[in-house]
């Protein structure tokens, strides 16, 4: 937990953000500034800055992000129509929040 990290605070339930789903490993909530009808963020509870900082020990986290994304897509009715799973990496890759997260975008 990084004290000044907004996604750590959300993942620890310290904000008003409604969590749509959570496991021991991750939380899911709606993006505050959606770029598609369905725009969810899947966020590990562990503070990892970006994809660049992943280690071998984080393999399970990555697997769970993808498996939960698949379930969230189904629950939000975009599995059939299709969706994007996206990591922005560092400033040049469009990353604004430096706590690893996967975007799920669909419904357009
Ligand atoms: P990035 O550009 O870092 O990949 O994406 C960060 C995303 O987090 C942005 O789409 C932004 O709208 C979203 N976001 C930033 N702060 C908050 C917040 O406090 N609550 C929620 N729900 N989303 C946020
Ligand atoms: Zn964090």
PDB file of C-alpha atoms and ligand atoms in Angstrom:
ATOM      1  CA  UNK A   1       0.000   0.000   0.000  1.00  0.00           C
ATOM      2  CA  UNK A   2       1.381   3.365  -1.070  1.00  0.00           C
ATOM      3  CA  UNK A   3      -0.138   6.101   1.049  1.00  0.00           C
ATOM      4  CA  UNK A   4      -0.539   8.639  -1.749  1.00  0.00           C
ATOM      5  CA  UNK A   5      -1.703   6.197  -4.423  1.00  0.00           C
ATOM      6  CA  UNK A   6      -5.355   6.618  -5.404  1.00  0.00           C
ATOM      7  CA  UNK A   7      -5.688   3.027  -6.647  1.00  0.00           C
ATOM      8  CA  UNK A   8      -4.202   1.649  -3.404  1.00  0.00           C
ATOM      9  CA  UNK A   9      -6.785   3.708  -1.521  1.00  0.00           C
ATOM     10  CA  UNK A  10      -9.634   2.462  -3.736  1.00  0.00           C
ATOM     11  CA  UNK A  11      -8.435  -1.151  -3.501  1.00  0.00           C
ATOM     12  CA  UNK A  12      -8.342  -0.894   0.304  1.00  0.00           C
ATOM     13  CA  UNK A  13     -11.913   0.450   0.393  1.00  0.00           C
ATOM     14  CA  UNK A  14     -10.795   3.830   1.692  1.00  0.00           C
ATOM     15  CA  UNK A  15     -12.801   5.868  -0.852  1.00  0.00           C
ATOM     16  CA  UNK A  16     -16.439   6.136  -1.951  1.00  0.00           C
ATOM     17  CA  UNK A  17     -15.673   4.235  -5.164  1.00  0.00           C
ATOM     18  CA  UNK A  18     -18.117   1.375  -5.560  1.00  0.00           C
ATOM     19  CA  UNK A  19     -16.305  -1.928  -6.039  1.00  0.00           C
ATOM     20  CA  UNK A  20     -18.144  -4.081  -8.587  1.00  0.00           C
ATOM     21  CA  UNK A  21     -16.172  -7.182  -7.723  1.00  0.00           C
ATOM     22  CA  UNK A  22     -13.208  -8.194  -5.635  1.00  0.00           C
ATOM     23  CA  UNK A  23     -11.020 -11.159  -4.800  1.00  0.00           C
ATOM     24  CA  UNK A  24      -8.075 -11.521  -2.413  1.00  0.00           C
ATOM     25  CA  UNK A  25      -5.905 -10.326  -5.306  1.00  0.00           C
ATOM     26  CA  UNK A  26      -7.776  -7.576  -7.144  1.00  0.00           C
ATOM     27  CA  UNK A  27     -10.687  -5.156  -7.300  1.00  0.00           C
ATOM     28  CA  UNK A  28     -12.893  -4.044 -10.194  1.00  0.00           C
ATOM     29  CA  UNK A  29     -14.593  -0.647 -10.480  1.00  0.00           C
ATOM     30  CA  UNK A  30     -15.910   1.724 -13.172  1.00  0.00           C
ATOM     31  CA  UNK A  31     -13.571   4.246 -14.743  1.00  0.00           C
ATOM     32  CA  UNK A  32     -14.512   7.738 -13.542  1.00  0.00           C
ATOM     33  CA  UNK A  33     -14.085   9.117 -17.093  1.00  0.00           C
ATOM     34  CA  UNK A  34     -15.406   6.342 -19.335  1.00  0.00           C
ATOM     35  CA  UNK A  35     -14.217   6.038 -22.943  1.00  0.00           C
ATOM     36  CA  UNK A  36     -16.802   3.412 -23.842  1.00  0.00           C
ATOM     37  CA  UNK A  37     -20.272   2.341 -22.603  1.00  0.00           C
ATOM     38  CA  UNK A  38     -18.523  -0.314 -20.515  1.00  0.00           C
ATOM     39  CA  UNK A  39     -15.216   0.924 -19.125  1.00  0.00           C
ATOM     40  CA  UNK A  40     -13.979  -1.003 -16.117  1.00  0.00           C
ATOM     41  CA  UNK A  41     -10.630  -0.965 -14.356  1.00  0.00           C
ATOM     42  CA  UNK A  42      -9.171  -4.163 -12.932  1.00  0.00           C
ATOM     43  CA  UNK A  43      -6.649  -3.307 -10.267  1.00  0.00           C
ATOM     44  CA  UNK A  44      -4.410  -5.600  -8.236  1.00  0.00           C
ATOM     45  CA  UNK A  45      -4.411  -4.907  -4.504  1.00  0.00           C
ATOM     46  CA  UNK A  46      -0.617  -5.093  -4.580  1.00  0.00           C
ATOM     47  CA  UNK A  47       1.009  -1.807  -5.561  1.00  0.00           C
ATOM     48  CA  UNK A  48       2.940  -2.412  -8.782  1.00  0.00           C
ATOM     49  CA  UNK A  49       3.880   0.729 -10.709  1.00  0.00           C
ATOM     50  CA  UNK A  50       3.466  -0.545 -14.282  1.00  0.00           C
ATOM     51  CA  UNK A  51       3.935  -3.544 -16.564  1.00  0.00           C
ATOM     52  CA  UNK A  52       7.652  -2.694 -16.506  1.00  0.00           C
ATOM     53  CA  UNK A  53       7.785  -3.555 -12.813  1.00  0.00           C
ATOM     54  CA  UNK A  54       6.201  -7.006 -13.007  1.00  0.00           C
ATOM     55  CA  UNK A  55       8.297  -9.872 -11.671  1.00  0.00           C
ATOM     56  CA  UNK A  56       7.995 -13.642 -11.885  1.00  0.00           C
ATOM     57  CA  UNK A  57       6.186 -13.554  -8.544  1.00  0.00           C
ATOM     58  CA  UNK A  58       3.368 -11.561 -10.189  1.00  0.00           C
ATOM     59  CA  UNK A  59       2.394 -14.229 -12.739  1.00  0.00           C
ATOM     60  CA  UNK A  60      -0.667 -15.274 -10.734  1.00  0.00           C
ATOM     61  CA  UNK A  61      -1.858 -11.675 -10.532  1.00  0.00           C
ATOM     62  CA  UNK A  62      -1.654 -11.300 -14.301  1.00  0.00           C
ATOM     63  CA  UNK A  63      -3.491 -14.552 -14.876  1.00  0.00           C
ATOM     64  CA  UNK A  64      -6.239 -13.525 -12.486  1.00  0.00           C
ATOM     65  CA  UNK A  65      -6.619 -10.098 -14.098  1.00  0.00           C
ATOM     66  CA  UNK A  66      -7.300 -11.748 -17.434  1.00  0.00           C
ATOM     67  CA  UNK A  67      -9.612 -14.431 -16.070  1.00  0.00           C
ATOM     68  CA  UNK A  68     -11.656 -11.902 -14.081  1.00  0.00           C
ATOM     69  CA  UNK A  69     -11.779  -9.592 -17.126  1.00  0.00           C
ATOM     70  CA  UNK A  70     -13.341 -12.413 -19.104  1.00  0.00           C
ATOM     71  CA  UNK A  71     -16.007 -12.867 -16.414  1.00  0.00           C
ATOM     72  CA  UNK A  72     -16.663  -9.129 -16.140  1.00  0.00           C
ATOM     73  CA  UNK A  73     -17.122  -8.910 -19.912  1.00  0.00           C
ATOM     74  CA  UNK A  74     -19.738 -11.637 -19.730  1.00  0.00           C
ATOM     75  CA  UNK A  75     -21.534 -10.011 -16.785  1.00  0.00           C
ATOM     76  CA  UNK A  76     -21.627  -6.661 -18.567  1.00  0.00           C
ATOM     77  CA  UNK A  77     -22.921  -8.201 -21.804  1.00  0.00           C
ATOM     78  CA  UNK A  78     -19.985  -7.361 -24.010  1.00  0.00           C
ATOM     79  CA  UNK A  79     -18.447 -10.827 -24.282  1.00  0.00           C
ATOM     80  CA  UNK A  80     -20.222 -11.616 -27.540  1.00  0.00           C
ATOM     81  CA  UNK A  81     -20.000  -8.170 -29.140  1.00  0.00           C
ATOM     82  CA  UNK A  82     -16.360  -7.838 -28.151  1.00  0.00           C
ATOM     83  CA  UNK A  83     -14.116  -5.695 -26.011  1.00  0.00           C
ATOM     84  CA  UNK A  84     -10.569  -4.491 -25.492  1.00  0.00           C
ATOM     85  CA  UNK A  85      -8.196  -5.307 -22.635  1.00  0.00           C
ATOM     86  CA  UNK A  86      -5.523  -2.661 -22.347  1.00  0.00           C
ATOM     87  CA  UNK A  87      -2.517  -1.727 -20.254  1.00  0.00           C
ATOM     88  CA  UNK A  88      -1.086   1.736 -20.727  1.00  0.00           C
ATOM     89  CA  UNK A  89       2.613   1.652 -19.825  1.00  0.00           C
ATOM     90  CA  UNK A  90       4.398   4.742 -18.519  1.00  0.00           C
ATOM     91  CA  UNK A  91       3.821   8.315 -19.665  1.00  0.00           C
ATOM     92  CA  UNK A  92       4.521   7.745 -23.351  1.00  0.00           C
ATOM     93  CA  UNK A  93       2.040   4.872 -23.309  1.00  0.00           C
ATOM     94  CA  UNK A  94      -0.697   7.041 -21.845  1.00  0.00           C
ATOM     95  CA  UNK A  95      -0.418   5.856 -18.242  1.00  0.00           C
ATOM     96  CA  UNK A  96      -1.701   8.496 -15.810  1.00  0.00           C
ATOM     97  CA  UNK A  97      -2.104   6.450 -12.632  1.00  0.00           C
ATOM     98  CA  UNK A  98       1.107   4.658 -11.689  1.00  0.00           C
ATOM     99  CA  UNK A  99      -0.497   1.627 -10.093  1.00  0.00           C
ATOM    100  CA  UNK A 100      -0.882  -1.256 -12.531  1.00  0.00           C
ATOM    101  CA  UNK A 101      -4.380  -1.614 -13.981  1.00  0.00           C
ATOM    102  CA  UNK A 102      -6.105  -3.284 -16.895  1.00  0.00           C
ATOM    103  CA  UNK A 103      -8.788  -1.384 -18.804  1.00  0.00           C
ATOM    104  CA  UNK A 104     -11.812  -3.330 -20.056  1.00  0.00           C
ATOM    105  CA  UNK A 105     -13.544  -1.348 -22.824  1.00  0.00           C
ATOM    106  CA  UNK A 106     -16.619  -2.524 -24.681  1.00  0.00           C
ATOM    107  CA  UNK A 107     -20.087  -1.819 -25.898  1.00  0.00           C
ATOM    108  CA  UNK A 108     -19.223   0.409 -28.805  1.00  0.00           C
TER     109      UNK A 108
HETATM  110  P1  LIG B   1      -4.282   5.226 -17.315  1.00  0.00           P
HETATM  111  O1  LIG B   1      -4.254   6.364 -18.273  1.00  0.00           O
HETATM  112  O2  LIG B   1      -3.344   5.437 -16.148  1.00  0.00           O
HETATM  113  O3  LIG B   1      -4.116   3.886 -17.972  1.00  0.00           O
HETATM  114  O4  LIG B   1      -5.746   5.164 -16.759  1.00  0.00           O
HETATM  115  C1  LIG B   1      -6.137   5.687 -15.539  1.00  0.00           C
HETATM  116  C2  LIG B   1      -7.644   5.688 -15.556  1.00  0.00           C
HETATM  117  O5  LIG B   1      -8.090   5.821 -14.227  1.00  0.00           O
HETATM  118  C3  LIG B   1      -8.248   6.831 -16.362  1.00  0.00           C
HETATM  119  O6  LIG B   1      -9.062   6.303 -17.388  1.00  0.00           O
HETATM  120  C4  LIG B   1      -9.037   7.626 -15.334  1.00  0.00           C
HETATM  121  O7  LIG B   1     -10.259   8.092 -15.844  1.00  0.00           O
HETATM  122  C5  LIG B   1      -9.222   6.633 -14.198  1.00  0.00           C
HETATM  123  N1  LIG B   1      -9.244   7.218 -12.883  1.00  0.00           N
HETATM  124  C6  LIG B   1      -8.315   8.086 -12.367  1.00  0.00           C
HETATM  125  N2  LIG B   1      -8.627   8.398 -11.100  1.00  0.00           N
HETATM  126  C7  LIG B   1      -9.757   7.698 -10.798  1.00  0.00           C
HETATM  127  C8  LIG B   1     -10.565   7.614  -9.630  1.00  0.00           C
HETATM  128  O8  LIG B   1     -10.299   8.239  -8.603  1.00  0.00           O
HETATM  129  N3  LIG B   1     -11.656   6.805  -9.687  1.00  0.00           N
HETATM  130  C9  LIG B   1     -11.973   6.090 -10.795  1.00  0.00           C
HETATM  131  N4  LIG B   1     -13.067   5.322 -10.744  1.00  0.00           N
HETATM  132  N5  LIG B   1     -11.230   6.147 -11.935  1.00  0.00           N
HETATM  133  C10 LIG B   1     -10.152   6.952 -11.929  1.00  0.00           C
HETATM  134 ZN1  LIG B   2      -0.952   1.846  -5.488  1.00  0.00          ZN
END
